[in-house]
Coordinates of C-alpha atoms (C1' of nucleotides) in Angstrom, one line a residue:
Chain A
M172 CA 12.0 3.2 -11.4
L173 CA 10.7 3.1 -8.1
P174 CA 11.4 -0.5 -6.3
S175 CA 8.2 -3.1 -5.4
S176 CA 7.2 -4.2 -2.8
T177 CA 8.7 -7.5 -3.6
V178 CA 12.1 -5.9 -4.5
E179 CA 11.6 -3.5 -0.8
N180 CA 11.2 -7.0 1.3
Y181 CA 14.4 -8.7 -0.1
L182 CA 16.5 -5.6 0.2
K183 CA 14.7 -5.5 3.8
A184 CA 15.2 -8.7 4.9
L185 CA 19.0 -8.4 3.7
H186 CA 19.6 -5.7 6.0
Q187 CA 18.3 -7.3 9.0
A188 CA 20.7 -10.0 7.9
E189 CA 23.6 -8.0 7.7
T190 CA 22.9 -6.1 11.1
S191 CA 22.4 -9.5 12.7
R192 CA 25.9 -10.9 12.2
E193 CA 28.6 -10.4 13.6
D194 CA 31.1 -10.9 10.7
K195 CA 30.7 -9.0 7.5
A196 CA 30.4 -12.0 5.2
L197 CA 27.7 -12.6 2.6
V198 CA 24.4 -13.3 3.5
P199 CA 24.0 -17.3 2.4
M200 CA 20.9 -17.7 -0.7
G201 CA 19.1 -20.1 2.2
Q202 CA 18.8 -17.5 4.7
L203 CA 17.6 -14.9 2.7
A204 CA 15.0 -17.1 1.2
T205 CA 13.8 -18.1 4.7
A206 CA 13.7 -14.4 5.8
V207 CA 11.8 -13.2 2.5
G208 CA 9.8 -16.7 2.7
V209 CA 10.2 -18.0 -0.7
A210 CA 12.0 -21.2 -1.9
P211 CA 15.7 -21.5 -2.8
G212 CA 15.3 -20.7 -6.2
T213 CA 13.1 -17.7 -6.0
A214 CA 15.6 -16.2 -3.5
T215 CA 18.7 -16.7 -6.5
T216 CA 16.3 -15.7 -9.4
M217 CA 15.2 -12.5 -7.6
V218 CA 19.1 -11.5 -6.2
K219 CA 20.0 -12.0 -9.7
A220 CA 17.6 -9.1 -11.0
L221 CA 19.0 -7.5 -7.8
A222 CA 22.4 -7.3 -8.7
D223 CA 21.7 -6.3 -12.3
S224 CA 19.8 -3.0 -11.4
G225 CA 23.1 -2.5 -8.8
L226 CA 21.1 -3.2 -5.5
V227 CA 23.0 -5.9 -4.2
E228 CA 26.7 -7.6 -4.8
Y229 CA 25.6 -11.2 -5.8
E230 CA 28.7 -13.8 -5.4
P231 CA 27.1 -17.4 -7.2
Y232 CA 27.3 -20.5 -4.8
V233 CA 28.5 -17.9 -1.4
G234 CA 26.1 -15.3 -1.6
V235 CA 24.6 -11.4 -1.3
R236 CA 25.1 -8.2 0.0
L237 CA 24.0 -4.9 0.0
S238 CA 25.5 -2.7 -2.1
S239 CA 25.6 1.0 -1.3
A240 CA 22.5 1.7 -3.6
G241 CA 20.7 -1.0 -2.0
A242 CA 21.3 -0.5 1.6
K243 CA 20.2 3.2 1.6
L244 CA 17.0 2.0 -0.4
A245 CA 16.8 -0.3 2.5
A246 CA 16.9 2.1 5.0
L247 CA 14.5 4.1 4.1
V248 CA 12.2 1.2 4.2
L249 CA 13.1 1.0 7.8
R250 CA 12.6 4.4 8.4
R251 CA 9.1 3.9 7.0
H252 CA 8.5 1.0 9.0
R253 CA 9.7 2.1 12.2
L254 CA 7.9 6.0 12.2
I255 CA 4.9 4.0 11.1
E256 CA 4.8 2.0 14.2
Q257 CA 5.5 4.7 16.9
F258 CA 2.9 6.7 14.8
L259 CA 0.5 3.7 15.8
V260 CA 1.4 3.7 19.2
E261 CA 1.8 7.2 19.6
I262 CA -1.0 8.6 18.3
V263 CA -3.8 5.8 17.0
G264 CA -3.0 4.3 19.9
M265 CA -2.8 0.6 19.9
S266 CA -0.2 -1.4 21.0
W267 CA 3.6 -2.7 20.6
A268 CA 2.9 -6.1 20.4
E269 CA 0.4 -5.4 17.2
V270 CA 1.6 -2.6 15.2
H271 CA 4.0 -4.6 13.4
E272 CA 1.8 -6.6 10.9
D273 CA 0.4 -3.5 10.0
A274 CA 3.9 -1.5 9.7
E275 CA 4.7 -4.4 7.5
Q276 CA 1.8 -3.5 4.8
L277 CA 1.6 0.4 5.1
E278 CA 5.7 0.5 4.7
H279 CA 5.5 0.4 1.3
V280 CA 2.1 2.3 0.3
V281 CA 3.1 5.6 2.5
S282 CA 3.7 8.9 0.4
D283 CA 6.6 10.8 1.3
R284 CA 4.5 13.6 2.8
L285 CA 2.8 11.6 4.7
I286 CA 5.5 10.0 6.3
E287 CA 7.2 13.2 6.7
R288 CA 4.0 14.5 8.2
M289 CA 4.0 11.5 10.8
D290 CA 7.9 12.2 11.8
A291 CA 6.9 15.8 12.5
M292 CA 3.6 15.3 14.5
L293 CA 6.0 12.6 16.6
G294 CA 9.2 15.4 17.3
H295 CA 11.3 13.6 15.1
P296 CA 12.0 10.3 17.2
A297 CA 15.1 8.8 17.1
V298 CA 13.6 5.1 17.9
D299 CA 10.6 3.4 17.4
P300 CA 8.6 1.9 20.4
H301 CA 10.2 -1.7 20.2
G302 CA 14.1 0.7 20.8
D303 CA 14.6 0.2 17.1
P304 CA 17.1 3.5 16.1
I305 CA 15.0 5.3 13.1
P306 CA 17.0 5.9 10.1
T307 CA 17.0 9.7 8.6
P308 CA 15.6 10.2 5.3
D309 CA 18.5 10.3 3.9
G310 CA 19.3 6.8 4.5
T311 CA 21.8 7.4 7.3
V312 CA 21.2 4.7 10.7
A313 CA 22.6 5.0 13.9
A314 CA 24.2 1.8 15.0
P315 CA 24.2 1.2 18.2
D316 CA 25.9 -1.1 20.1
Y317 CA 24.2 -2.5 23.4
H318 CA 24.7 -5.0 25.6
S319 CA 21.7 -7.6 26.2
L320 CA 20.6 -9.4 29.3
L321 CA 22.9 -12.2 28.0
T322 CA 26.2 -10.1 27.8
C323 CA 26.1 -7.5 30.4
P324 CA 27.0 -7.7 34.2
L325 CA 25.2 -8.8 37.0
H326 CA 24.3 -7.3 40.3
I327 CA 23.8 -3.9 38.2
A328 CA 20.8 -1.4 37.6
V329 CA 20.5 -1.5 33.9
T330 CA 17.4 -0.2 31.1
V331 CA 15.9 -1.6 28.5
T332 CA 16.7 0.0 25.2
R333 CA 15.5 -2.2 22.7
V334 CA 14.1 -5.6 21.8
T335 CA 15.2 -7.3 18.4
D336 CA 12.4 -9.5 18.1
Q337 CA 8.4 -8.7 16.8
D338 CA 6.0 -11.6 17.9
A339 CA 3.6 -10.2 19.2
N340 CA 3.4 -13.2 21.9
F341 CA 6.9 -12.5 23.5
L342 CA 6.1 -8.7 23.0
R343 CA 3.2 -9.1 25.8
F344 CA 4.9 -11.0 28.0
L345 CA 7.9 -8.2 28.0
E346 CA 5.0 -5.6 28.8
K347 CA 3.7 -8.0 31.3
Q348 CA 6.5 -8.7 33.1
D349 CA 7.4 -4.8 32.4
L350 CA 10.2 -5.5 30.6
K351 CA 9.7 -2.5 28.0
P352 CA 11.9 -0.2 27.0
G353 CA 12.2 2.4 29.5
H354 CA 11.7 0.1 32.4
S355 CA 15.0 -0.9 34.4
L356 CA 15.7 -4.1 36.5
E357 CA 18.9 -6.2 37.2
V358 CA 20.6 -9.4 36.0
E359 CA 21.1 -12.1 39.4
A360 CA 22.4 -14.5 37.7
R361 CA 22.9 -16.5 34.7
D362 CA 22.9 -20.5 34.3
S363 CA 24.1 -21.9 31.2
A364 CA 23.7 -25.5 32.3
A365 CA 20.2 -24.6 32.7
D366 CA 19.8 -22.2 29.7
S367 CA 18.5 -19.6 31.9
V368 CA 18.8 -15.8 33.3
Q369 CA 17.3 -14.7 36.2
L370 CA 16.4 -11.1 36.6
R371 CA 14.8 -8.7 39.4
T372 CA 12.6 -5.8 38.2
S373 CA 11.9 -2.5 39.6
A374 CA 9.0 -3.4 41.2
G375 CA 11.1 -5.9 43.1
H376 CA 9.6 -9.1 41.2
Q377 CA 12.1 -12.4 40.2
I378 CA 11.5 -13.6 36.7
T379 CA 13.6 -16.0 34.7
I380 CA 13.5 -16.2 30.9
G381 CA 15.2 -18.5 28.5
T382 CA 18.9 -17.1 26.8
Q383 CA 17.0 -17.2 23.7
A384 CA 14.8 -14.5 25.4
A385 CA 17.6 -12.8 27.1
S386 CA 19.6 -12.1 24.1
K387 CA 17.4 -10.1 22.2
V388 CA 16.3 -7.9 25.4
L389 CA 19.1 -5.1 24.8
I390 CA 20.1 -2.6 27.5
E391 CA 22.1 -0.1 28.8
V392 CA 24.0 0.5 32.4
S393 CA 21.9 3.1 34.4
Chain B
M137 CA -9.8 -15.8 -0.8
L138 CA -8.8 -12.0 -0.2
P139 CA -9.9 -9.9 -3.3
S140 CA -6.4 -8.3 -4.4
S141 CA -5.9 -4.5 -4.4
T142 CA -6.8 -4.7 -8.8
V143 CA -10.1 -6.6 -7.8
E144 CA -10.5 -3.8 -5.5
N145 CA -10.1 -1.1 -8.0
Y146 CA -12.6 -2.7 -10.4
L147 CA -15.4 -3.4 -7.6
K148 CA -15.0 -0.2 -7.0
A149 CA -15.1 2.0 -10.0
L150 CA -18.0 0.0 -10.7
H151 CA -19.7 1.3 -8.0
Q152 CA -18.6 4.6 -8.8
A153 CA -19.9 4.4 -12.3
E154 CA -23.1 2.5 -11.2
T155 CA -24.3 5.0 -8.7
S156 CA -23.2 8.2 -10.9
R157 CA -25.7 6.9 -13.3
E158 CA -29.8 7.6 -12.9
D159 CA -31.2 4.5 -14.9
K160 CA -30.0 1.3 -13.6
A161 CA -28.6 -0.1 -16.6
L162 CA -25.3 -1.9 -16.9
V163 CA -21.7 -0.3 -17.0
P164 CA -20.8 -0.7 -20.5
M165 CA -16.9 -2.4 -20.6
G166 CA -15.5 1.1 -22.0
Q167 CA -16.6 3.3 -18.9
L168 CA -15.3 0.8 -16.7
A169 CA -12.0 0.6 -18.8
T170 CA -11.4 4.0 -18.5
A171 CA -12.4 4.1 -14.9
V172 CA -9.9 1.6 -13.9
G173 CA -7.2 2.7 -16.3
V174 CA -6.8 -0.2 -18.4
A175 CA -6.8 -1.5 -22.6
P176 CA -10.9 -2.4 -22.7
G177 CA -10.1 -5.7 -24.1
T178 CA -8.2 -6.2 -20.1
A179 CA -11.3 -4.6 -18.7
T180 CA -13.4 -7.7 -20.5
T181 CA -11.2 -10.2 -19.3
M182 CA -11.0 -8.9 -16.0
V183 CA -14.9 -9.0 -15.8
K184 CA -15.0 -12.1 -16.8
A185 CA -13.3 -13.4 -14.3
L186 CA -15.2 -11.5 -11.5
A187 CA -18.0 -12.6 -12.8
D188 CA -16.6 -16.2 -12.2
S189 CA -16.3 -15.0 -8.8
G190 CA -19.6 -13.7 -8.7
L191 CA -18.6 -10.7 -7.7
V192 CA -20.8 -9.4 -10.7
E193 CA -23.0 -9.8 -13.0
Y194 CA -21.6 -9.7 -16.9
E195 CA -23.4 -9.5 -20.0
P196 CA -21.7 -9.8 -23.2
Y197 CA -21.0 -6.8 -25.6
V198 CA -23.8 -5.2 -23.1
G199 CA -22.0 -4.4 -19.3
V200 CA -21.5 -5.3 -16.3
R201 CA -23.1 -4.5 -12.9
L202 CA -21.8 -5.4 -9.3
S203 CA -23.3 -8.4 -7.5
S204 CA -24.5 -8.0 -4.3
A205 CA -21.4 -9.8 -2.9
G206 CA -19.6 -7.6 -5.1
A207 CA -21.6 -4.5 -4.4
K208 CA -20.7 -5.2 -0.8
L209 CA -17.1 -5.9 -0.8
A210 CA -16.8 -2.4 -2.8
A211 CA -18.8 -0.7 0.3
L212 CA -15.8 -1.6 2.4
V213 CA -13.2 -0.3 0.4
L214 CA -15.2 2.6 0.0
R215 CA -15.8 2.6 3.8
R216 CA -11.7 2.2 4.2
H217 CA -10.9 4.7 1.5
R218 CA -13.3 7.2 3.5
L219 CA -12.5 6.7 6.6
I220 CA -8.5 7.3 6.4
E221 CA -9.4 10.5 4.0
Q222 CA -11.6 11.6 7.5
F223 CA -8.5 10.7 9.6
L224 CA -5.6 12.3 7.4
V225 CA -7.6 15.4 7.5
E226 CA -8.8 15.2 10.7
I227 CA -6.3 13.6 12.9
V228 CA -3.0 14.0 11.3
G229 CA -3.9 17.5 9.6
M230 CA -3.5 16.9 5.9
S231 CA -5.2 19.1 3.6
W232 CA -8.3 17.6 1.8
A233 CA -6.9 18.2 -1.7
E234 CA -4.1 16.1 -0.9
V235 CA -5.8 13.2 0.7
H236 CA -7.4 11.4 -2.2
E237 CA -3.8 10.0 -3.7
D238 CA -2.6 8.7 0.0
A239 CA -6.2 7.1 0.9
E240 CA -5.9 5.3 -2.5
Q241 CA -3.3 3.4 -1.7
L242 CA -4.3 3.0 1.6
E243 CA -7.3 1.2 1.3
H244 CA -5.9 -1.7 0.0
V245 CA -3.6 -2.3 2.9
V246 CA -5.1 -1.3 6.6
S247 CA -6.4 -4.0 8.9
D248 CA -9.6 -4.5 9.5
R249 CA -8.1 -3.5 13.5
L250 CA -6.6 -0.7 12.3
I251 CA -9.7 1.1 10.4
E252 CA -12.1 0.1 13.1
R253 CA -9.3 2.5 15.3
M254 CA -9.2 5.2 13.0
D255 CA -12.8 5.1 13.1
A256 CA -13.8 5.0 16.4
M257 CA -10.9 8.3 17.1
L258 CA -13.1 10.2 14.6
G259 CA -16.1 9.1 16.5
H260 CA -18.0 7.3 13.9
P261 CA -18.5 9.8 11.0
A262 CA -21.1 9.6 8.9
V263 CA -18.9 11.3 6.1
D264 CA -15.9 12.1 4.5
P265 CA -14.2 15.6 4.1
H266 CA -15.6 15.9 1.0
G267 CA -19.3 15.1 2.2
D268 CA -19.0 11.6 1.0
P269 CA -21.1 9.2 3.0
I270 CA -18.8 6.6 5.0
P271 CA -20.7 2.9 4.6
T272 CA -21.2 0.9 7.9
P273 CA -18.9 -2.2 8.6
D274 CA -21.2 -4.5 7.4
G275 CA -21.5 -2.6 3.8
T276 CA -24.8 -0.9 3.6
V277 CA -24.3 2.6 2.1
A278 CA -26.5 5.7 2.8
A279 CA -27.6 7.2 -0.6
P280 CA -28.5 10.6 0.1
D281 CA -30.2 12.5 -2.8
Y282 CA -29.0 16.2 -2.6
H283 CA -29.4 18.8 -5.4
S284 CA -26.2 20.7 -6.9
L285 CA -25.6 23.8 -7.7
L286 CA -27.3 23.3 -10.8
T287 CA -30.3 22.2 -9.8
C288 CA -31.4 23.9 -6.6
P289 CA -33.6 26.8 -6.4
L290 CA -32.2 30.3 -7.0
H291 CA -32.1 33.1 -4.0
I292 CA -32.3 30.5 -1.7
A293 CA -29.8 30.0 1.5
V294 CA -28.2 26.8 0.5
T295 CA -25.2 24.6 2.6
V296 CA -22.3 23.3 0.6
T297 CA -22.2 19.0 1.7
R298 CA -20.7 17.0 -0.6
V299 CA -18.4 17.6 -3.5
T300 CA -18.4 14.7 -5.8
D301 CA -14.7 15.4 -7.2
Q302 CA -11.1 14.8 -6.2
D303 CA -9.2 16.7 -8.4
A304 CA -6.7 18.6 -6.2
N305 CA -6.9 21.6 -8.3
F306 CA -10.7 22.1 -7.9
L307 CA -10.8 21.3 -4.6
R308 CA -8.0 23.9 -3.7
F309 CA -10.3 26.7 -5.8
L310 CA -13.4 25.5 -3.7
E311 CA -11.8 26.2 -0.5
K312 CA -10.1 29.5 -1.2
Q313 CA -13.6 30.3 -2.6
D314 CA -15.2 29.2 0.7
L315 CA -17.0 26.6 -0.6
K316 CA -15.8 23.8 1.4
P317 CA -18.7 21.4 3.3
G318 CA -20.1 23.1 5.7
H319 CA -20.3 26.2 4.1
S320 CA -23.2 28.4 2.9
L321 CA -24.2 30.5 -0.1
E322 CA -27.1 31.2 -2.1
V323 CA -27.5 30.8 -6.8
E324 CA -28.0 34.3 -7.6
A325 CA -28.5 33.0 -11.7
R326 CA -27.9 30.8 -14.4
D327 CA -26.9 31.3 -18.1
S328 CA -27.3 28.2 -20.2
A329 CA -25.9 29.9 -23.0
A330 CA -23.0 30.9 -21.2
D331 CA -23.0 27.7 -19.6
S332 CA -21.9 29.3 -16.1
V333 CA -23.6 29.6 -12.9
Q334 CA -23.6 32.8 -10.3
L335 CA -22.9 32.3 -6.7
R336 CA -23.1 34.7 -4.0
T337 CA -21.1 33.5 -0.9
S338 CA -22.0 34.0 2.6
A339 CA -18.8 36.4 3.0
G340 CA -20.9 38.4 0.3
H341 CA -18.2 37.7 -2.4
Q342 CA -19.7 37.3 -6.6
I343 CA -18.1 34.3 -8.0
T344 CA -19.2 32.6 -11.6
I345 CA -18.3 29.0 -12.5
G346 CA -19.0 26.9 -15.3
T347 CA -22.0 23.9 -15.0
Q348 CA -19.6 21.2 -15.2
A349 CA -18.2 22.7 -11.5
A350 CA -21.8 23.3 -10.4
S351 CA -23.1 19.7 -10.3
K352 CA -20.0 18.5 -8.8
V353 CA -21.1 20.8 -5.6
L354 CA -24.3 19.6 -3.7
I355 CA -26.2 21.7 -1.3
E356 CA -28.9 21.4 0.9
V357 CA -31.7 23.9 1.6
S358 CA -30.5 25.7 4.7
Chain C
dA281 C1' 42.1 -39.1 -4.4
dG282 C1' 37.3 -40.1 -4.3
dT283 C1' 32.3 -39.7 -3.3
dC284 C1' 29.0 -38.0 -0.2
dG285 C1' 25.7 -34.8 1.4
dC286 C1' 23.9 -30.3 2.0
dG287 C1' 23.0 -25.7 -0.3
dT288 C1' 22.4 -23.3 -4.8
dT289 C1' 21.0 -22.8 -9.2
dT290 C1' 18.2 -24.2 -13.6
dT291 C1' 14.5 -25.8 -15.4
dG292 C1' 9.8 -25.6 -16.6
dA293 C1' 5.7 -24.6 -15.8
dC294 C1' 2.3 -21.6 -13.7
dA295 C1' -1.1 -17.6 -11.5
dA296 C1' -2.0 -12.8 -12.1
dC297 C1' -2.5 -8.7 -15.3
dT298 C1' -1.5 -6.2 -18.8
dC299 C1' -1.0 -4.6 -23.9
dA300 C1' -1.6 -4.0 -29.0
dA301 C1' -4.0 -5.3 -32.8
dA302 C1' -7.0 -8.1 -35.7
dA303 C1' -11.8 -10.2 -35.4
dT304 C1' -16.1 -9.4 -34.3
dA305 C1' -20.7 -8.0 -32.8
dT306 C1' -24.7 -4.3 -32.4
dA307 C1' -27.3 -0.9 -33.5
dG308 C1' -28.5 2.6 -36.5
dA309 C1' -28.3 5.4 -41.0
dA310 C1' -29.3 4.8 -45.8
Chain D
dT240 C1' -32.0 -4.9 -45.9
dT241 C1' -27.6 -3.6 -46.2
dC242 C1' -24.5 -1.3 -44.8
dT243 C1' -21.5 1.0 -41.3
dA244 C1' -19.2 3.4 -37.5
dT245 C1' -18.2 1.8 -32.9
dA246 C1' -18.0 -0.7 -28.9
dT247 C1' -16.5 -5.0 -27.4
dT248 C1' -13.7 -9.5 -27.7
dT249 C1' -10.2 -12.5 -29.1
dT250 C1' -5.5 -13.7 -29.8
dG251 C1' -1.0 -13.6 -28.9
dA252 C1' 2.5 -12.1 -26.4
dG253 C1' 5.0 -9.8 -22.3
dT254 C1' 6.0 -8.8 -17.4
dT255 C1' 6.4 -10.0 -12.6
dG256 C1' 7.3 -12.9 -9.2
dT257 C1' 6.4 -17.6 -7.6
dC258 C1' 7.3 -23.2 -7.3
dA259 C1' 8.6 -27.7 -7.4
dA260 C1' 12.0 -30.7 -8.9
dA261 C1' 15.9 -31.9 -11.7
dA262 C1' 20.9 -30.9 -12.2
dC263 C1' 24.9 -28.9 -9.9
dG264 C1' 29.1 -27.1 -7.4
dC265 C1' 31.7 -27.5 -3.0
dG266 C1' 33.5 -28.5 1.0
dA267 C1' 34.1 -32.1 3.9
dC268 C1' 35.0 -37.1 5.8
dT269 C1' 37.1 -41.4 4.4

DNA sequence: AGTCGCGTTTTGACAACTCAAAATATAGAA
DNA sequence: TTCTATATTTTGAGTTGTCAAAACGCGACT
């Protein structure tokens, strides 16, 4: 029995929650409910059903975690999502800021045939337009461990490789400031009191952004 | 309130049933139920709901008809379906025999933004890979009145313009026999006793097909 | 230890969609 | 006109996914 869109969304949210979490603790119900956009009680009901299907491990009053079967399924949803985003940007010519919503819908209905065709057209890309890694067809995800603009050394040339936020306004801002994946820059200063990070782009522009934003821009030393 | 996939499917089936029908009679429930793939009682329930929403006109024990609002909505679903098919064939390089199933799913989730982008990429095509006309964004459908291989004059060069069947096997057969839209041929004979039609393709091959099949291949004199 | 607060679970209900099978209407034959 | 065959509608029930609000568990603070 193939999983419904609803199930796919719960698994995906769980995957996101798990990977954006240092410890290996269970994801609390409240967080999952918020991520999926349902009332807390709804998440509890759904998670119990998922546990019965063997897709998650559930500890009442503590939280949930993907089982290996659930993790694989989540990876396949993510694969579809990210290949679709890459396709919409590379082939259809849409903006990286606007593809997320479309991919969010399409990921639940594209056939394997079509998704593999897209993958081939794109030359089997490793990452999507935001730098997020694209899982393989067997559900393996590369888990790269990047620095962010918040954690990297100062005064060193770095290259943006990934942006962990899908908000269209934020993405448009980054695009305008030449902070899309591939562009290089260096961090000039951090001010924890002012909650800000000061950057200089390769074009020489100076930009100051908040630490929240800085933590979402991942880089590698170039 | 935007219509669900289910509603869209009922409207689409109704549109198909209405246009493949000489008279302007109402579509009987049984036919609609079969087309949508549900039990008769389910269709009755759904149609009453559609009537309450003003999308159809319903006469108990007689049948249903699309209202103008329903017809427009149906046309927009058809527009999405057919643009997607054209896109999958022209841009993605899929076979015309296999795009129907994918389009069937995608038609309910593509955004207006994406569908108009596809339309532009394709140069605002008038017909899809099967020759079916693509409705305009405001819900207008060209209703061309073709002859079929069953009704056209004998011994005259004609060009295939449209195929009114989505069965993958049938489409593959037509492709192999050079009977896709665009190819020309002539009808050599019809035999009502044998229930068959004899054709000669432009390549000189002679083919005999049944009248059921012949009625699904629409042509124009060339 | 007692109890307060917060997150979680339970409960009861609802909306959308579906089916099987019983009840019913309609048209056509006798 | 009456009967009958067939299509349609009604009924009762089930599935999936959702919510609001009441009940509950658990750790923290006094």
